[in-house]
């Protein structure tokens, strides 16, 4: 693709002609926008991994699913046909969905599910976004196998803000269970215990050389010496933050989610579920075979999958074993230890916007959200349904409210139709009880209440949220995702947030813009955004076991003035409950 660089001459008597030229160019850029039509057939297909074949839910028979490629300004029209045995919805993770929550996808939040044998057409317009995003199922644990990359290129004539790479490679990191993941979730819901950890991690759907029956299918990426490759890394894993690296190669981070970053070089990235990271890799090593690898960053005192997934960066003209004619053994990268919070924190702290950005400084809603786990007591601790610690059931909450998804209607449909009794708008802006959040918490505070509570925002209001991890059950990095919005990450730290001390240290110059951010384990993170997208938008932990336990809430952003500040009418084929 040819890249064009526009230059602007100094203001002169020809300014009128120049202005006309710019206006015509602007109209031309709009005319370049395309509409992309796709059919996504959700269906079961036999997929063999780890020596066994499972009837796996896929899209169009592919695992991972199809990669979507668009430009900023384009529109996607995707007809989702449900030929599986489960209800399903699809979420376009990180897309703003301006005034169009109907296309966002979380089950029972913005739509009722697509039932088996039915269909729904998602209409998604990309507006002022570039970078790497992804799409996935947003109904129970279907996203364990129903996911794919969503790549947004710049508008025609707009180059990347970094040297053009020779090639681009999507890297989808995932988790694989050697059984039906829906059954894994179903068992955990029944027993109240933590779900079984995965049996493997995957790169583009394949576990790699270190797992049984996997070496022949290990993903290989051919490269030539001297070329620069853009890796679009996506953490599609269900429940695990991951460290990722490439043996003997440096990675230059140039983007996260759908925003560019100030470039910096690292040997390893830490990426939470839901997050994406763009890195440049220069093929500057002696021709050979080099492992890409990912393994867990485990910030909690809890069981986890401690295996390692691999793919191979394969140089052209790499030497082969003279006797056997086989490729030489790949070199392995040095990944941090599983519990290396210091490396994860240092990495995250380097991510910044490339230039000064406009951060809200006058805040209308100053919110303080405790996020973390909990335990629900059982009247019969010996019951098969109370297999959590000491005869309890696991729970999770924000501000001590464990979110309950409705079942009679979606939140957005109930709001639009004026149906009462589905939700309330009394979500607490601060915890109902103040306590030492990261200290020794009284057992009386471990059991959250249940509710379907929303927090209401006026259109255009500015919001700051401090997300405070708690030590209830265990401290943990919770990757928090806000639907319908991006936000600036203005600060983070360990321990309890202290507004008089910590606010003064906020980065209001070039903080990173994200759609998903982790809470430091036993710490806090502060985000800011302006509520300029009307609708109901889910905010939740992207560790899906935590979402199942209730670590979520929703914002209700009211309409503003006029058509451009008002939610669009729902489409005629919106699924009914």
Short mmCIF file of N, CA and C in Angstrom, two decimals, residues 270-403:
data_model
loop_
_atom_site.label_atom_id
_atom_site.label_comp_id
_atom_site.label_asym_id
_atom_site.label_seq_id
_atom_site.Cartn_x
_atom_site.Cartn_y
_atom_site.Cartn_z
N UNK A 270 3.44 -7.89 29.19
CA UNK A 270 2.39 -8.51 30.02
C UNK A 270 1.07 -8.04 29.47
N UNK A 271 0.18 -8.97 29.21
CA UNK A 271 -1.08 -8.63 28.55
C UNK A 271 -2.22 -9.37 29.24
N UNK A 272 -3.23 -8.61 29.68
CA UNK A 272 -4.36 -9.19 30.38
C UNK A 272 -5.45 -9.63 29.43
N UNK A 273 -6.35 -10.51 29.88
CA UNK A 273 -7.48 -10.92 29.03
C UNK A 273 -8.26 -9.70 28.55
N UNK A 274 -8.51 -9.64 27.25
CA UNK A 274 -9.22 -8.51 26.66
C UNK A 274 -8.31 -7.46 26.07
N UNK A 275 -7.05 -7.41 26.49
CA UNK A 275 -6.14 -6.38 26.00
C UNK A 275 -5.48 -6.81 24.69
N UNK A 276 -5.06 -5.81 23.91
CA UNK A 276 -4.27 -6.05 22.71
C UNK A 276 -3.04 -5.16 22.75
N UNK A 277 -1.96 -5.61 22.12
CA UNK A 277 -0.71 -4.87 22.09
C UNK A 277 -0.06 -5.04 20.73
N UNK A 278 0.29 -3.94 20.08
CA UNK A 278 1.02 -3.98 18.82
C UNK A 278 2.50 -3.77 19.09
N UNK A 279 3.33 -4.67 18.57
CA UNK A 279 4.77 -4.55 18.74
C UNK A 279 5.46 -4.72 17.40
N UNK A 280 6.55 -3.97 17.21
CA UNK A 280 7.41 -4.16 16.05
C UNK A 280 8.56 -5.08 16.42
N UNK A 281 8.84 -6.05 15.56
CA UNK A 281 9.95 -6.97 15.75
C UNK A 281 10.87 -6.88 14.54
N UNK A 282 12.14 -6.62 14.78
CA UNK A 282 13.12 -6.57 13.69
C UNK A 282 13.82 -7.92 13.62
N UNK A 283 13.79 -8.53 12.44
CA UNK A 283 14.43 -9.83 12.24
C UNK A 283 15.93 -9.61 12.06
N UNK A 284 16.62 -9.32 13.16
CA UNK A 284 18.03 -8.91 13.11
C UNK A 284 18.97 -9.93 13.77
N UNK A 285 18.48 -11.15 13.97
CA UNK A 285 19.31 -12.18 14.58
C UNK A 285 19.87 -13.14 13.52
N UNK A 286 20.89 -13.93 13.87
CA UNK A 286 21.39 -14.91 12.91
C UNK A 286 20.28 -15.83 12.45
N UNK A 287 20.22 -16.17 11.16
CA UNK A 287 19.15 -17.03 10.67
C UNK A 287 19.04 -18.30 11.50
N UNK A 288 17.85 -18.58 11.97
CA UNK A 288 17.61 -19.72 12.84
C UNK A 288 16.15 -19.85 13.17
N UNK A 289 15.87 -20.60 14.21
CA UNK A 289 14.50 -20.82 14.66
C UNK A 289 14.39 -20.32 16.09
N UNK A 290 13.39 -19.48 16.33
CA UNK A 290 13.25 -18.82 17.63
C UNK A 290 11.82 -19.00 18.12
N UNK A 291 11.70 -19.46 19.36
CA UNK A 291 10.37 -19.64 19.93
C UNK A 291 9.73 -18.30 20.28
N UNK A 292 8.48 -18.12 19.89
CA UNK A 292 7.57 -17.21 20.58
C UNK A 292 6.94 -18.02 21.71
N UNK A 293 6.78 -17.43 22.87
CA UNK A 293 6.22 -18.20 23.97
C UNK A 293 5.40 -17.31 24.88
N UNK A 294 4.42 -17.92 25.53
CA UNK A 294 3.59 -17.21 26.51
C UNK A 294 3.29 -18.16 27.66
N UNK A 295 3.38 -17.62 28.87
CA UNK A 295 2.92 -18.36 30.04
C UNK A 295 2.29 -17.39 31.03
N UNK A 296 1.74 -17.94 32.10
CA UNK A 296 0.90 -17.18 33.01
C UNK A 296 1.68 -16.13 33.79
N UNK A 297 1.03 -14.98 33.99
CA UNK A 297 1.37 -14.08 35.08
C UNK A 297 0.27 -14.28 36.11
N UNK A 298 0.61 -14.91 37.21
CA UNK A 298 -0.39 -15.27 38.22
C UNK A 298 -0.22 -14.36 39.43
N UNK A 299 -1.11 -13.39 39.57
CA UNK A 299 -1.00 -12.40 40.64
C UNK A 299 -1.79 -12.79 41.88
N UNK A 300 -2.54 -13.90 41.82
CA UNK A 300 -3.41 -14.30 42.92
C UNK A 300 -2.85 -15.53 43.63
N UNK A 301 -3.27 -15.71 44.85
CA UNK A 301 -2.95 -16.93 45.58
C UNK A 301 -4.01 -17.97 45.25
N UNK A 302 -3.87 -18.54 44.06
CA UNK A 302 -4.90 -19.45 43.54
C UNK A 302 -4.27 -20.38 42.52
N UNK A 303 -4.85 -21.56 42.28
CA UNK A 303 -4.34 -22.47 41.26
C UNK A 303 -4.38 -21.83 39.88
N UNK A 304 -3.45 -22.21 39.01
CA UNK A 304 -3.44 -21.67 37.65
C UNK A 304 -2.76 -22.68 36.73
N UNK A 305 -2.96 -22.50 35.44
CA UNK A 305 -2.34 -23.33 34.42
C UNK A 305 -0.89 -22.86 34.27
N UNK A 306 0.08 -23.71 34.65
CA UNK A 306 1.49 -23.29 34.63
C UNK A 306 2.23 -23.82 33.40
N UNK A 307 1.49 -24.13 32.33
CA UNK A 307 2.12 -24.61 31.10
C UNK A 307 2.54 -23.43 30.22
N UNK A 308 3.22 -23.73 29.12
CA UNK A 308 3.74 -22.70 28.22
C UNK A 308 3.39 -23.03 26.79
N UNK A 309 2.82 -22.09 26.07
CA UNK A 309 2.51 -22.26 24.66
C UNK A 309 3.61 -21.66 23.80
N UNK A 310 3.83 -22.25 22.64
CA UNK A 310 4.90 -21.78 21.76
C UNK A 310 4.45 -21.74 20.30
N UNK A 311 5.09 -20.84 19.56
CA UNK A 311 5.08 -20.83 18.10
C UNK A 311 6.53 -20.60 17.69
N UNK A 312 6.82 -20.66 16.40
CA UNK A 312 8.21 -20.57 15.96
C UNK A 312 8.37 -19.47 14.92
N UNK A 313 9.30 -18.55 15.20
CA UNK A 313 9.74 -17.55 14.23
C UNK A 313 10.86 -18.20 13.42
N UNK A 314 10.62 -18.40 12.14
CA UNK A 314 11.49 -19.24 11.32
C UNK A 314 12.13 -18.41 10.22
N UNK A 315 13.44 -18.19 10.34
CA UNK A 315 14.16 -17.41 9.33
C UNK A 315 14.35 -18.24 8.05
N UNK A 316 14.22 -17.54 6.93
CA UNK A 316 14.59 -18.16 5.67
C UNK A 316 16.10 -18.40 5.67
N UNK A 317 16.51 -19.54 5.14
CA UNK A 317 17.93 -19.95 5.09
C UNK A 317 18.47 -20.31 6.47
N UNK A 318 17.56 -20.62 7.42
CA UNK A 318 18.04 -21.09 8.72
C UNK A 318 18.72 -22.44 8.54
N UNK A 319 19.82 -22.69 9.27
CA UNK A 319 20.54 -23.97 9.12
C UNK A 319 19.69 -25.15 9.58
N UNK A 320 19.95 -26.31 8.99
CA UNK A 320 19.24 -27.53 9.36
C UNK A 320 20.22 -28.55 9.92
N UNK A 321 19.68 -29.51 10.62
CA UNK A 321 20.47 -30.60 11.16
C UNK A 321 21.01 -31.43 9.99
N UNK A 322 22.34 -31.48 9.85
CA UNK A 322 22.96 -32.11 8.68
C UNK A 322 22.62 -33.60 8.58
N UNK A 323 22.50 -34.28 9.71
CA UNK A 323 22.27 -35.72 9.68
C UNK A 323 20.82 -36.07 9.39
N UNK A 324 19.91 -35.33 9.99
CA UNK A 324 18.49 -35.69 9.88
C UNK A 324 17.72 -34.82 8.90
N UNK A 325 18.33 -33.72 8.43
CA UNK A 325 17.64 -32.84 7.51
C UNK A 325 16.52 -32.06 8.13
N UNK A 326 16.50 -32.01 9.47
CA UNK A 326 15.44 -31.29 10.17
C UNK A 326 15.93 -29.92 10.63
N UNK A 327 14.97 -29.08 10.95
CA UNK A 327 15.30 -27.75 11.45
C UNK A 327 16.03 -27.88 12.79
N UNK A 328 16.91 -26.93 13.05
CA UNK A 328 17.60 -26.91 14.33
C UNK A 328 16.60 -26.61 15.45
N UNK A 329 16.95 -27.03 16.67
CA UNK A 329 16.07 -26.82 17.81
C UNK A 329 15.92 -25.32 18.07
N UNK A 330 14.68 -24.83 18.18
CA UNK A 330 14.49 -23.39 18.40
C UNK A 330 15.07 -22.94 19.73
N UNK A 331 15.50 -21.68 19.76
CA UNK A 331 15.97 -21.05 20.99
C UNK A 331 14.77 -20.59 21.79
N UNK A 332 14.83 -20.72 23.11
CA UNK A 332 13.69 -20.40 23.96
C UNK A 332 13.87 -19.04 24.63
N UNK A 333 12.82 -18.21 24.71
CA UNK A 333 12.95 -16.90 25.36
C UNK A 333 12.99 -17.03 26.87
N UNK A 334 13.54 -16.02 27.52
CA UNK A 334 13.51 -15.94 28.98
C UNK A 334 12.27 -15.17 29.40
N UNK A 335 11.30 -15.88 29.93
CA UNK A 335 10.07 -15.25 30.42
C UNK A 335 10.17 -15.03 31.92
N UNK A 336 9.52 -13.99 32.44
CA UNK A 336 9.55 -13.75 33.90
C UNK A 336 8.91 -14.91 34.66
N UNK A 337 9.16 -14.95 35.95
CA UNK A 337 8.50 -15.93 36.80
C UNK A 337 7.00 -15.70 36.83
N UNK A 338 6.25 -16.76 37.17
CA UNK A 338 4.80 -16.68 37.15
C UNK A 338 4.26 -15.55 38.05
N UNK A 339 4.93 -15.27 39.14
CA UNK A 339 4.43 -14.28 40.11
C UNK A 339 5.24 -13.00 40.09
N UNK A 340 5.87 -12.69 38.96
CA UNK A 340 6.77 -11.53 38.88
C UNK A 340 5.95 -10.24 38.69
N UNK A 341 5.37 -9.75 39.77
CA UNK A 341 4.56 -8.53 39.72
C UNK A 341 5.44 -7.31 39.42
N UNK A 342 6.68 -7.33 39.87
CA UNK A 342 7.57 -6.19 39.61
C UNK A 342 7.77 -5.97 38.12
N UNK A 343 8.00 -7.04 37.37
CA UNK A 343 8.17 -6.91 35.91
C UNK A 343 6.87 -6.47 35.25
N UNK A 344 5.74 -7.06 35.67
CA UNK A 344 4.45 -6.68 35.10
C UNK A 344 4.15 -5.20 35.35
N UNK A 345 4.45 -4.73 36.55
CA UNK A 345 4.18 -3.33 36.92
C UNK A 345 5.08 -2.38 36.14
N UNK A 346 6.38 -2.72 36.05
CA UNK A 346 7.32 -1.86 35.33
C UNK A 346 6.95 -1.77 33.85
N UNK A 347 6.49 -2.89 33.28
CA UNK A 347 6.07 -2.86 31.88
C UNK A 347 4.88 -1.95 31.69
N UNK A 348 3.84 -2.13 32.50
CA UNK A 348 2.61 -1.35 32.35
C UNK A 348 2.87 0.14 32.53
N UNK A 349 3.80 0.49 33.42
CA UNK A 349 4.10 1.90 33.69
C UNK A 349 4.72 2.60 32.49
N UNK A 350 5.30 1.84 31.56
CA UNK A 350 5.94 2.46 30.39
C UNK A 350 4.95 2.84 29.30
N UNK A 351 3.72 2.32 29.37
CA UNK A 351 2.75 2.56 28.30
C UNK A 351 2.17 3.96 28.46
N UNK A 352 2.40 4.82 27.45
CA UNK A 352 1.92 6.20 27.48
C UNK A 352 1.45 6.61 26.09
N UNK A 353 0.63 7.64 26.02
CA UNK A 353 0.24 8.19 24.73
C UNK A 353 1.44 8.85 24.07
N UNK A 354 1.50 8.90 22.74
CA UNK A 354 2.68 9.45 22.06
C UNK A 354 2.81 10.96 22.18
N UNK A 355 1.70 11.65 22.41
CA UNK A 355 1.74 13.12 22.53
C UNK A 355 0.80 13.52 23.67
N UNK A 356 0.76 14.82 23.93
CA UNK A 356 -0.14 15.31 24.96
C UNK A 356 -1.59 15.09 24.53
N UNK A 357 -2.42 14.68 25.49
CA UNK A 357 -3.83 14.39 25.20
C UNK A 357 -4.72 15.25 26.07
N UNK A 358 -5.99 15.31 25.71
CA UNK A 358 -6.94 16.14 26.44
C UNK A 358 -7.67 15.27 27.47
N UNK A 359 -7.20 15.32 28.70
CA UNK A 359 -7.78 14.53 29.78
C UNK A 359 -8.79 15.39 30.54
N UNK A 360 -9.97 14.86 30.88
CA UNK A 360 -10.90 15.65 31.71
C UNK A 360 -10.23 16.06 33.02
N UNK A 361 -10.32 17.34 33.34
CA UNK A 361 -9.71 17.84 34.58
C UNK A 361 -10.76 18.30 35.58
N UNK A 362 -11.93 18.70 35.10
CA UNK A 362 -13.05 19.02 36.00
C UNK A 362 -13.95 17.80 36.03
N UNK A 363 -14.09 17.18 37.19
CA UNK A 363 -14.77 15.90 37.30
C UNK A 363 -16.16 16.07 37.91
N UNK A 364 -17.16 15.56 37.20
CA UNK A 364 -18.54 15.61 37.70
C UNK A 364 -18.88 14.43 38.61
N UNK A 365 -18.33 13.26 38.30
CA UNK A 365 -18.61 12.05 39.08
C UNK A 365 -17.27 11.46 39.53
N UNK A 366 -17.00 11.56 40.81
CA UNK A 366 -15.77 11.02 41.37
C UNK A 366 -16.13 9.71 42.08
N UNK A 367 -15.87 8.59 41.40
CA UNK A 367 -16.33 7.29 41.87
C UNK A 367 -15.17 6.48 42.43
N UNK A 368 -15.46 5.71 43.46
CA UNK A 368 -14.46 4.85 44.08
C UNK A 368 -15.05 3.45 44.16
N UNK A 369 -14.50 2.53 43.34
CA UNK A 369 -15.05 1.18 43.22
C UNK A 369 -14.07 0.16 43.80
N UNK A 370 -14.48 -0.55 44.84
CA UNK A 370 -13.71 -1.70 45.27
C UNK A 370 -14.05 -2.88 44.38
N UNK A 371 -13.03 -3.59 43.92
CA UNK A 371 -13.23 -4.75 43.04
C UNK A 371 -12.51 -5.94 43.65
N UNK A 372 -13.17 -7.08 43.66
CA UNK A 372 -12.50 -8.24 44.20
C UNK A 372 -13.45 -9.39 44.45
N UNK A 373 -12.90 -10.41 45.08
CA UNK A 373 -13.65 -11.63 45.33
C UNK A 373 -14.40 -11.58 46.65
N UNK A 374 -15.18 -12.60 46.90
CA UNK A 374 -15.92 -12.74 48.15
C UNK A 374 -16.36 -14.17 48.29
N UNK A 375 -17.02 -14.47 49.37
CA UNK A 375 -17.55 -15.81 49.61
C UNK A 375 -18.97 -15.69 50.14
N UNK A 376 -19.87 -16.49 49.60
CA UNK A 376 -21.24 -16.53 50.11
C UNK A 376 -21.39 -17.72 51.05
N UNK A 377 -21.88 -17.45 52.26
CA UNK A 377 -22.08 -18.53 53.22
C UNK A 377 -23.25 -19.41 52.79
N UNK A 378 -23.19 -20.66 53.20
CA UNK A 378 -24.24 -21.62 52.87
C UNK A 378 -24.94 -22.08 54.14
N UNK A 379 -26.25 -22.28 54.08
CA UNK A 379 -26.98 -22.80 55.24
C UNK A 379 -26.60 -24.26 55.52
N UNK A 380 -26.18 -24.96 54.45
CA UNK A 380 -25.71 -26.33 54.60
C UNK A 380 -24.31 -26.43 53.99
N UNK A 381 -23.26 -26.17 54.78
CA UNK A 381 -21.89 -26.15 54.24
C UNK A 381 -21.45 -27.48 53.64
N UNK A 382 -22.11 -28.58 53.98
CA UNK A 382 -21.73 -29.89 53.46
C UNK A 382 -22.43 -30.23 52.15
N UNK A 383 -23.20 -29.27 51.62
CA UNK A 383 -23.95 -29.51 50.38
C UNK A 383 -23.00 -29.62 49.19
N UNK A 384 -23.35 -30.43 48.19
CA UNK A 384 -22.56 -30.48 46.95
C UNK A 384 -22.48 -29.12 46.25
N UNK A 385 -23.40 -28.22 46.60
CA UNK A 385 -23.40 -26.90 45.98
C UNK A 385 -22.58 -25.87 46.78
N UNK A 386 -21.86 -26.33 47.77
CA UNK A 386 -21.06 -25.42 48.60
C UNK A 386 -19.64 -25.95 48.73
N UNK A 387 -18.96 -26.03 47.59
CA UNK A 387 -17.63 -26.63 47.54
C UNK A 387 -16.51 -25.59 47.50
N UNK A 388 -16.85 -24.33 47.82
CA UNK A 388 -15.82 -23.31 47.96
C UNK A 388 -15.10 -23.45 49.29
N UNK A 389 -14.20 -22.52 49.63
CA UNK A 389 -13.44 -22.61 50.88
C UNK A 389 -14.35 -22.71 52.10
N UNK A 390 -14.08 -23.71 52.93
CA UNK A 390 -14.81 -23.88 54.20
C UNK A 390 -16.32 -23.96 54.00
N UNK A 391 -16.75 -24.65 52.96
CA UNK A 391 -18.18 -24.86 52.75
C UNK A 391 -18.93 -23.62 52.29
N UNK A 392 -18.30 -22.76 51.50
CA UNK A 392 -18.93 -21.55 50.97
C UNK A 392 -19.06 -21.66 49.46
N UNK A 393 -19.59 -20.61 48.85
CA UNK A 393 -19.62 -20.47 47.39
C UNK A 393 -18.86 -19.22 47.01
N UNK A 394 -18.02 -19.30 45.97
CA UNK A 394 -17.27 -18.13 45.51
C UNK A 394 -18.22 -17.05 44.98
N UNK A 395 -17.86 -15.82 45.23
CA UNK A 395 -18.59 -14.67 44.70
C UNK A 395 -17.57 -13.60 44.32
N UNK A 396 -18.03 -12.56 43.66
CA UNK A 396 -17.19 -11.40 43.35
C UNK A 396 -18.10 -10.19 43.26
N UNK A 397 -17.53 -9.00 43.42
CA UNK A 397 -18.39 -7.82 43.48
C UNK A 397 -17.62 -6.55 43.18
N UNK A 398 -18.38 -5.50 42.91
CA UNK A 398 -17.89 -4.11 42.87
C UNK A 398 -18.68 -3.35 43.91
N UNK A 399 -17.97 -2.69 44.82
CA UNK A 399 -18.63 -1.98 45.94
C UNK A 399 -19.63 -2.86 46.67
N UNK A 400 -19.22 -4.11 46.85
CA UNK A 400 -19.99 -5.09 47.62
C UNK A 400 -21.31 -5.49 46.95
N UNK A 401 -21.50 -5.13 45.68
CA UNK A 401 -22.68 -5.56 44.94
C UNK A 401 -22.25 -6.59 43.90
N UNK A 402 -22.75 -7.80 44.05
CA UNK A 402 -22.48 -8.86 43.08
C UNK A 402 -23.54 -8.79 42.00
N UNK A 403 -23.11 -8.49 40.78
CA UNK A 403 -24.04 -8.17 39.70
C UNK A 403 -24.82 -9.39 39.26
#
